[in-house]
Amino acid sequence: MRFAVKFLGCKVSQADVMLARRQLLAAGHEEVPEAQADLHVINTCCITGEAEAKSRQSVRRSLKTARQVFVGGCAVNLQAAQFAAIDPAITPFVGTADDVAQAIAGALGACADVEHDVLARESANGPAGVWSGGRTRGFVKVQDGCDCHCAYCIIPTVRGSARSRPASAVLSEVERRVAHGQPEMVITGISVGDYRDPERGLDLGELLVATAHVPGVERVRLSSVEVIHVKDSLVRALREEPKVCPHLHVPMQSGDDAVLAAMGRHYTAEEYLETISSLRAAVPHVNVTADVIVGFPNEDESAFQNTLELVESSGISRVHTFSYSSRPGTAAATLGDRVPPEEKKRRSRVLRGLSEVRSRKHRARKLARSERVLIDKVAESQCSGYTADYTRCYLPAGAANGGELLDVAVDELYADGLRVSPAASG
């Protein structure tokens, strides 16, 4: 069977669909470009109503070329019948990533011996699919589920409670990824700060250090972490282990205490600022980015201004902005959707504008400095990659090869990153 995989949503969704991919490859099926595939495997998202709608749209688009479409993930766990009703060629699979991967392999008549061999090499608690084809960054899922129950979020319903993979399984996956030519590991999970190794008791910071010590690993990056989980062990890893990247994505969601309380977040604006300030004192070169939701039902203009002020005072370099949309099945759904759509759009524009100013200020501090870039994109026109603190850098075509760690000189601000050139040797 010729197949293609795709995902919607977060890095965990990406890691989940890669497990299904690994099962199919191990069973002898052929991965091909999407337009040539008889089977599409799609991992869906339902973090917002819009994400759920996009998941259904993606499934419908797949029907234009594929004879079969297998779908799993959060939106399917929430509304499997809606996906099944789209077309008889669609088969929804409900359950964890492991459940879905095994069910997909079984539905295609995978050889039992091959399937057993794959599963025997993996932890029962998580996936170990490896991207190939020159990808330099490996996404390693170490944790699933969430116990926070934020008022706007459906994820605990579709993902369940927080649970962690054994560190031994995580580190074995890291070794395999290094062997596949991936020098950078991105540690990811739904609530990754809740990580606790069920075998040895390692916490998240200790896991990052252990990952950095795997031979062949050049960088270890954390995908996202809640501010309540920015604890001493994580700060020590950032400060003391050179391979742990000095970039944290720390969702803020709002800078107003009343809005944070209504959202069911577990901190105040002052606590967020104090934590980020303490982090900067310990790791002065850290780059902090954040998520913010605008237009939550009780967010008035004063609350929105408080958010803008917290973005400024905490030194956030980039903000991922989301407009609130009511999500049926969540506690916040009972609050209605009180902020008019046009006002949400205005606040989003203002916040994105502030984010651009903050990003430019962060990048400007790197002018005339030296940086180290891991090249992850090579094209005819140019090549590019990221610094350790997750700043995109662009080089002339032919200046570097994919997967290369390159010392560069920062020449100028460019697009959403920096224009750089290879540093002079000697």
XYZ file of C-alpha atoms in Angstrom:
426
model
C 0.000 0.000 0.000
C 1.266 3.460 -0.889
C 0.567 5.882 1.956
C 1.136 9.459 3.142
C 0.794 10.929 6.630
C -0.080 14.423 7.809
C -1.065 16.114 11.055
C -2.882 19.172 12.348
C -2.082 21.007 15.552
C 0.815 20.666 17.932
C 4.160 18.876 17.966
C 2.558 16.047 19.958
C 0.133 15.471 17.088
C 3.138 15.283 14.788
C 4.843 12.736 17.050
C 1.644 10.670 17.241
C 1.192 10.344 13.489
C 4.849 9.406 13.168
C 4.167 6.304 15.251
C 1.540 5.184 12.725
C 4.036 5.952 9.974
C 6.656 3.771 11.624
C 4.223 0.874 11.951
C 3.298 1.088 8.275
C 6.902 1.261 7.118
C 7.817 -1.695 9.332
C 4.955 -3.689 7.792
C 6.378 -3.102 4.305
C 4.086 -0.314 3.066
C 5.550 2.457 0.887
C 5.553 6.145 1.831
C 4.992 8.419 -1.165
C 4.021 12.069 -1.788
C 0.449 12.884 -0.816
C -0.862 13.142 -4.387
C 0.401 9.624 -5.181
C -0.860 7.887 -2.048
C -3.714 5.382 -2.012
C -4.009 5.818 1.760
C -3.836 9.028 3.782
C -3.270 8.829 7.544
C -4.291 12.067 9.294
C -3.883 13.047 12.937
C -6.482 15.654 13.845
C -6.721 18.553 16.300
C -9.577 20.050 18.342
C -7.841 22.681 20.463
C -10.377 25.176 19.034
C -13.557 24.857 17.020
C -11.609 26.245 14.061
C -8.958 23.534 14.435
C -11.655 20.873 14.438
C -13.197 22.366 11.289
C -9.783 22.428 9.600
C -9.329 18.763 10.489
C -12.570 17.884 8.707
C -11.530 20.011 5.721
C -8.207 18.182 5.530
C -10.012 14.844 5.490
C -12.310 16.007 2.697
C -9.347 17.228 0.640
C -7.682 13.852 1.003
C -10.680 12.185 -0.623
C -9.765 13.904 -3.886
C -6.754 11.627 -4.364
C -6.826 8.840 -1.752
C -8.922 5.674 -1.884
C -8.806 5.314 1.904
C -8.415 7.874 4.688
C -7.542 6.756 8.214
C -8.016 9.442 10.868
C -7.082 9.586 14.548
C -6.119 12.181 17.120
C -7.920 14.623 19.354
C -10.791 15.677 17.085
C -11.594 12.044 16.317
C -11.527 11.133 20.019
C -14.043 13.926 20.543
C -16.298 13.470 17.500
C -15.563 10.166 15.748
C -19.068 9.900 14.277
C -18.736 13.255 12.489
C -15.664 12.027 10.642
C -17.200 8.647 9.802
C -20.235 10.424 8.337
C -18.176 12.371 5.800
C -17.630 9.439 3.432
C -17.526 5.607 3.512
C -13.835 5.753 2.563
C -13.013 7.344 5.937
C -12.144 5.155 8.912
C -11.817 6.893 12.293
C -9.655 5.320 15.019
C -10.317 6.292 18.633
C -7.737 5.938 21.402
C -4.166 6.784 22.282
C -1.460 7.125 19.658
C -0.331 3.554 20.388
C -3.892 2.240 20.081
C -4.394 4.018 16.772
C -1.052 2.943 15.305
C -1.679 -0.705 16.133
C -5.264 -0.548 14.846
C -4.133 0.989 11.554
C -1.475 -1.675 11.085
C -4.009 -4.377 11.903
C -6.583 -2.933 9.489
C -4.034 -3.274 6.680
C -3.177 -6.850 7.587
C 0.340 -6.110 8.847
C 2.517 -9.141 9.384
C 2.159 -10.112 13.043
C 5.850 -10.927 13.430
C 6.960 -7.574 11.998
C 4.412 -5.740 14.121
C 5.554 -7.537 17.268
C 9.164 -6.701 16.451
C 8.323 -3.002 16.163
C 6.394 -2.914 19.417
C 9.060 -4.877 21.279
C 11.560 -2.104 20.590
C 9.294 0.661 21.855
C 8.010 1.617 25.266
C 4.339 0.857 25.784
C 3.952 4.490 26.852
C 4.938 6.352 23.711
C 5.950 6.569 20.074
C 9.340 6.473 18.472
C 8.710 7.336 14.842
C 11.763 8.815 13.152
C 11.502 11.432 10.445
C 13.857 10.706 7.561
C 14.719 12.498 4.339
C 17.297 14.903 5.734
C 15.293 16.299 8.646
C 17.641 17.581 11.337
C 15.241 18.023 14.224
C 13.647 15.061 16.019
C 10.441 15.505 18.020
C 10.529 13.200 21.028
C 7.244 12.799 22.868
C 7.986 12.174 26.542
C 4.591 12.798 28.112
C 0.867 12.819 27.302
C -2.290 14.065 28.970
C -2.940 17.027 31.256
C -4.324 17.605 34.749
C -4.679 21.401 34.544
C -8.282 21.578 33.238
C -8.154 25.178 32.002
C -11.663 26.516 31.465
C -11.283 26.948 27.696
C -9.463 23.668 26.959
C -10.882 20.317 25.814
C -7.535 18.500 25.816
C -7.880 16.700 29.204
C -11.147 15.250 27.875
C -9.587 13.825 24.717
C -6.069 13.084 26.033
C -6.726 12.017 29.612
C -4.638 12.624 32.708
C -0.901 13.346 32.714
C 1.398 10.347 32.282
C 5.098 10.035 31.437
C 7.274 7.701 29.379
C 10.163 5.981 31.114
C 13.420 7.857 30.603
C 15.008 4.629 29.367
C 12.552 4.533 26.454
C 13.052 8.244 25.746
C 16.832 7.926 25.639
C 16.650 4.821 23.445
C 14.556 6.813 20.975
C 17.079 9.649 21.095
C 19.863 7.187 20.235
C 17.875 5.947 17.223
C 17.236 9.485 16.051
C 20.925 10.341 16.277
C 21.625 7.235 14.184
C 19.142 8.594 11.607
C 21.121 11.826 11.355
C 19.121 14.075 13.678
C 21.470 16.159 15.875
C 18.748 18.225 17.593
C 16.084 16.769 19.878
C 12.861 18.625 20.655
C 11.345 17.322 23.884
C 7.586 17.589 23.670
C 4.364 16.588 25.419
C 0.905 17.906 26.237
C 1.949 19.126 29.704
C 5.646 18.393 29.470
C 6.469 20.136 32.742
C 4.577 17.358 34.534
C 7.218 14.884 33.369
C 8.355 12.399 36.017
C 10.228 9.262 35.019
C 8.194 6.330 36.400
C 11.351 4.231 36.752
C 14.007 6.476 38.286
C 12.064 9.586 39.195
C 13.904 11.977 36.847
C 12.110 15.290 36.397
C 12.041 17.388 33.233
C 15.299 19.267 33.832
C 17.136 16.049 34.611
C 15.714 14.411 31.484
C 16.973 17.306 29.342
C 20.479 16.892 30.755
C 20.393 13.116 30.238
C 19.297 13.672 26.630
C 22.136 16.142 26.086
C 24.617 13.486 27.235
C 23.565 10.963 24.556
C 26.518 10.713 22.122
C 25.832 12.565 18.900
C 23.238 14.958 20.320
C 24.212 18.554 19.567
C 21.149 20.357 20.868
C 18.205 19.693 23.159
C 15.205 21.980 22.829
C 12.006 22.143 24.871
C 8.821 22.671 22.856
C 6.701 24.505 25.462
C 6.383 24.627 29.237
C 3.869 26.184 31.615
C 5.161 28.930 33.893
C 4.233 26.873 36.977
C 6.704 24.241 35.753
C 9.694 26.577 35.333
C 11.388 25.145 38.413
C 14.940 25.006 39.750
C 15.873 21.784 37.934
C 14.839 23.191 34.557
C 16.635 26.478 35.213
C 19.802 24.574 36.183
C 19.648 22.602 32.945
C 19.389 25.823 30.937
C 22.194 27.471 32.916
C 24.670 24.607 33.233
C 24.239 22.313 30.207
C 25.508 24.028 27.011
C 23.534 21.697 24.720
C 20.182 22.626 26.297
C 18.890 25.473 24.128
C 18.289 28.816 25.893
C 14.750 29.218 24.570
C 11.513 28.633 26.456
C 8.022 28.996 25.073
C 5.969 29.843 28.172
C 2.225 30.351 27.522
C 0.922 33.514 29.157
C -2.672 33.520 27.806
C -3.471 36.806 29.597
C -1.795 39.453 31.711
C -4.925 40.220 33.717
C -5.643 38.430 36.998
C -9.426 38.373 36.574
C -9.114 36.848 33.103
C -6.503 34.334 34.296
C -8.826 33.288 37.122
C -11.765 32.864 34.738
C -9.527 30.827 32.427
C -8.670 28.505 35.297
C -4.951 29.263 34.999
C -2.845 28.511 38.061
C -0.888 31.758 38.447
C -1.308 35.524 38.591
C 0.252 38.107 36.295
C 2.694 39.023 39.058
C 3.708 35.376 39.528
C 4.296 35.014 35.794
C 6.495 38.123 35.783
C 8.422 37.025 38.885
C 9.144 33.584 37.402
C 10.346 34.974 34.075
C 12.444 37.624 35.850
C 14.087 34.968 38.034
C 14.752 32.856 34.948
C 16.443 35.801 33.222
C 18.555 36.499 36.290
C 19.830 32.907 36.213
C 20.080 32.601 32.408
C 20.604 36.136 31.013
C 20.749 34.996 27.370
C 17.455 33.068 27.483
C 14.843 33.878 24.825
C 11.241 33.646 26.048
C 8.224 33.469 23.727
C 4.572 33.066 24.682
C 0.976 32.322 23.684
C -1.817 34.799 24.365
C -5.563 34.364 23.919
C -7.457 37.576 23.100
C -11.182 38.098 23.474
C -11.867 35.764 26.401
C -15.456 36.446 27.590
C -14.473 38.655 30.553
C -11.586 40.453 28.842
C -12.384 44.166 28.623
C -10.093 46.896 27.282
C -8.395 47.346 30.655
C -7.621 43.639 30.855
C -6.228 43.685 27.339
C -3.973 46.607 28.225
C -2.720 44.611 31.214
C -1.733 41.847 28.811
C 0.196 44.259 26.598
C 2.002 45.597 29.667
C 2.963 42.106 30.858
C 4.339 41.205 27.420
C 6.540 44.294 27.630
C 7.624 43.957 31.260
C 8.463 40.253 30.993
C 10.583 40.828 27.878
C 8.721 38.381 25.656
C 10.347 38.376 22.214
C 7.464 36.905 20.219
C 3.771 36.274 20.895
C 1.640 33.619 19.231
C -1.799 35.229 19.214
C -5.089 33.303 19.289
C -8.618 34.686 19.198
C -10.902 33.023 21.727
C -13.651 30.825 20.348
C -16.109 28.980 22.557
C -15.349 25.259 22.724
C -18.391 23.071 23.559
C -17.693 20.737 26.430
C -15.460 23.168 28.319
C -16.259 25.171 31.437
C -15.803 28.459 29.568
C -18.565 27.543 27.109
C -21.112 28.594 29.731
C -19.679 32.137 29.674
C -20.807 32.752 26.111
C -18.721 34.652 23.579
C -19.110 38.268 24.666
C -16.319 40.048 22.786
C -17.421 40.989 19.236
C -15.429 39.395 16.381
C -14.211 42.760 15.078
C -12.883 43.673 18.515
C -11.055 40.343 18.724
C -9.482 41.082 15.340
C -8.434 44.560 16.496
C -6.832 43.246 19.672
C -5.077 40.535 17.675
C -3.654 43.155 15.293
C -2.416 45.267 18.199
C -0.799 42.290 19.908
C 0.810 41.045 16.688
C 2.177 44.536 16.137
C 3.710 44.545 19.599
C 5.115 41.075 18.929
C 6.822 42.326 15.762
C 8.378 45.224 17.684
C 9.575 42.863 20.424
C 10.946 40.377 17.878
C 12.829 43.058 15.989
C 14.336 44.340 19.228
C 15.482 40.829 20.154
C 17.036 40.223 16.739
C 18.674 43.662 16.616
C 20.720 42.787 19.683
C 22.437 40.092 17.609
C 23.729 42.445 14.884
C 27.497 42.221 14.352
C 27.666 39.224 16.661
C 28.604 35.604 16.021
C 26.031 32.836 16.245
C 25.884 29.100 15.629
C 23.179 27.885 13.263
C 21.867 24.385 12.627
C 20.888 24.277 8.946
C 17.493 22.664 8.421
C 16.358 24.052 5.051
C 18.320 24.073 1.813
C 16.780 25.506 -1.360
C 17.992 26.870 -4.690
C 17.509 30.463 -3.533
C 18.894 30.276 0.017
C 19.402 28.054 3.035
C 18.371 28.667 6.607
C 18.387 27.348 10.142
C 17.973 28.302 13.774
C 20.289 29.613 16.445
C 20.211 27.919 19.847
C 17.716 30.527 21.092
C 15.401 29.831 18.129
C 16.132 32.804 15.901
C 15.797 32.010 12.205
C 18.897 32.819 10.105
C 19.157 32.986 6.317
C 22.302 32.308 4.262
C 23.051 32.491 0.532
C 22.347 29.396 -1.544
C 25.174 26.888 -1.373
C 26.635 28.339 1.815
C 25.843 25.266 3.914
C 24.501 21.726 3.830
C 21.456 20.355 5.600
C 22.241 19.196 9.116
C 25.416 21.275 9.336
C 26.209 23.260 12.476
C 27.727 26.464 11.160
C 29.351 29.454 12.846
C 28.011 32.623 11.248
C 28.346 36.392 11.431
C 25.111 38.358 11.767
C 24.895 40.939 8.982
C 21.407 42.465 9.057
C 17.778 42.090 10.032
C 15.864 40.147 7.423
C 12.219 39.040 7.085
C 11.317 37.201 10.295
C 14.954 36.513 11.208
C 18.495 37.510 10.378
C 20.636 37.622 7.260
C 23.963 35.978 8.134
C 27.141 34.795 6.420
C 29.597 31.999 7.251
C 32.128 33.204 9.790
C 35.667 33.619 8.551
C 37.799 30.618 9.513
C 40.968 31.062 11.531
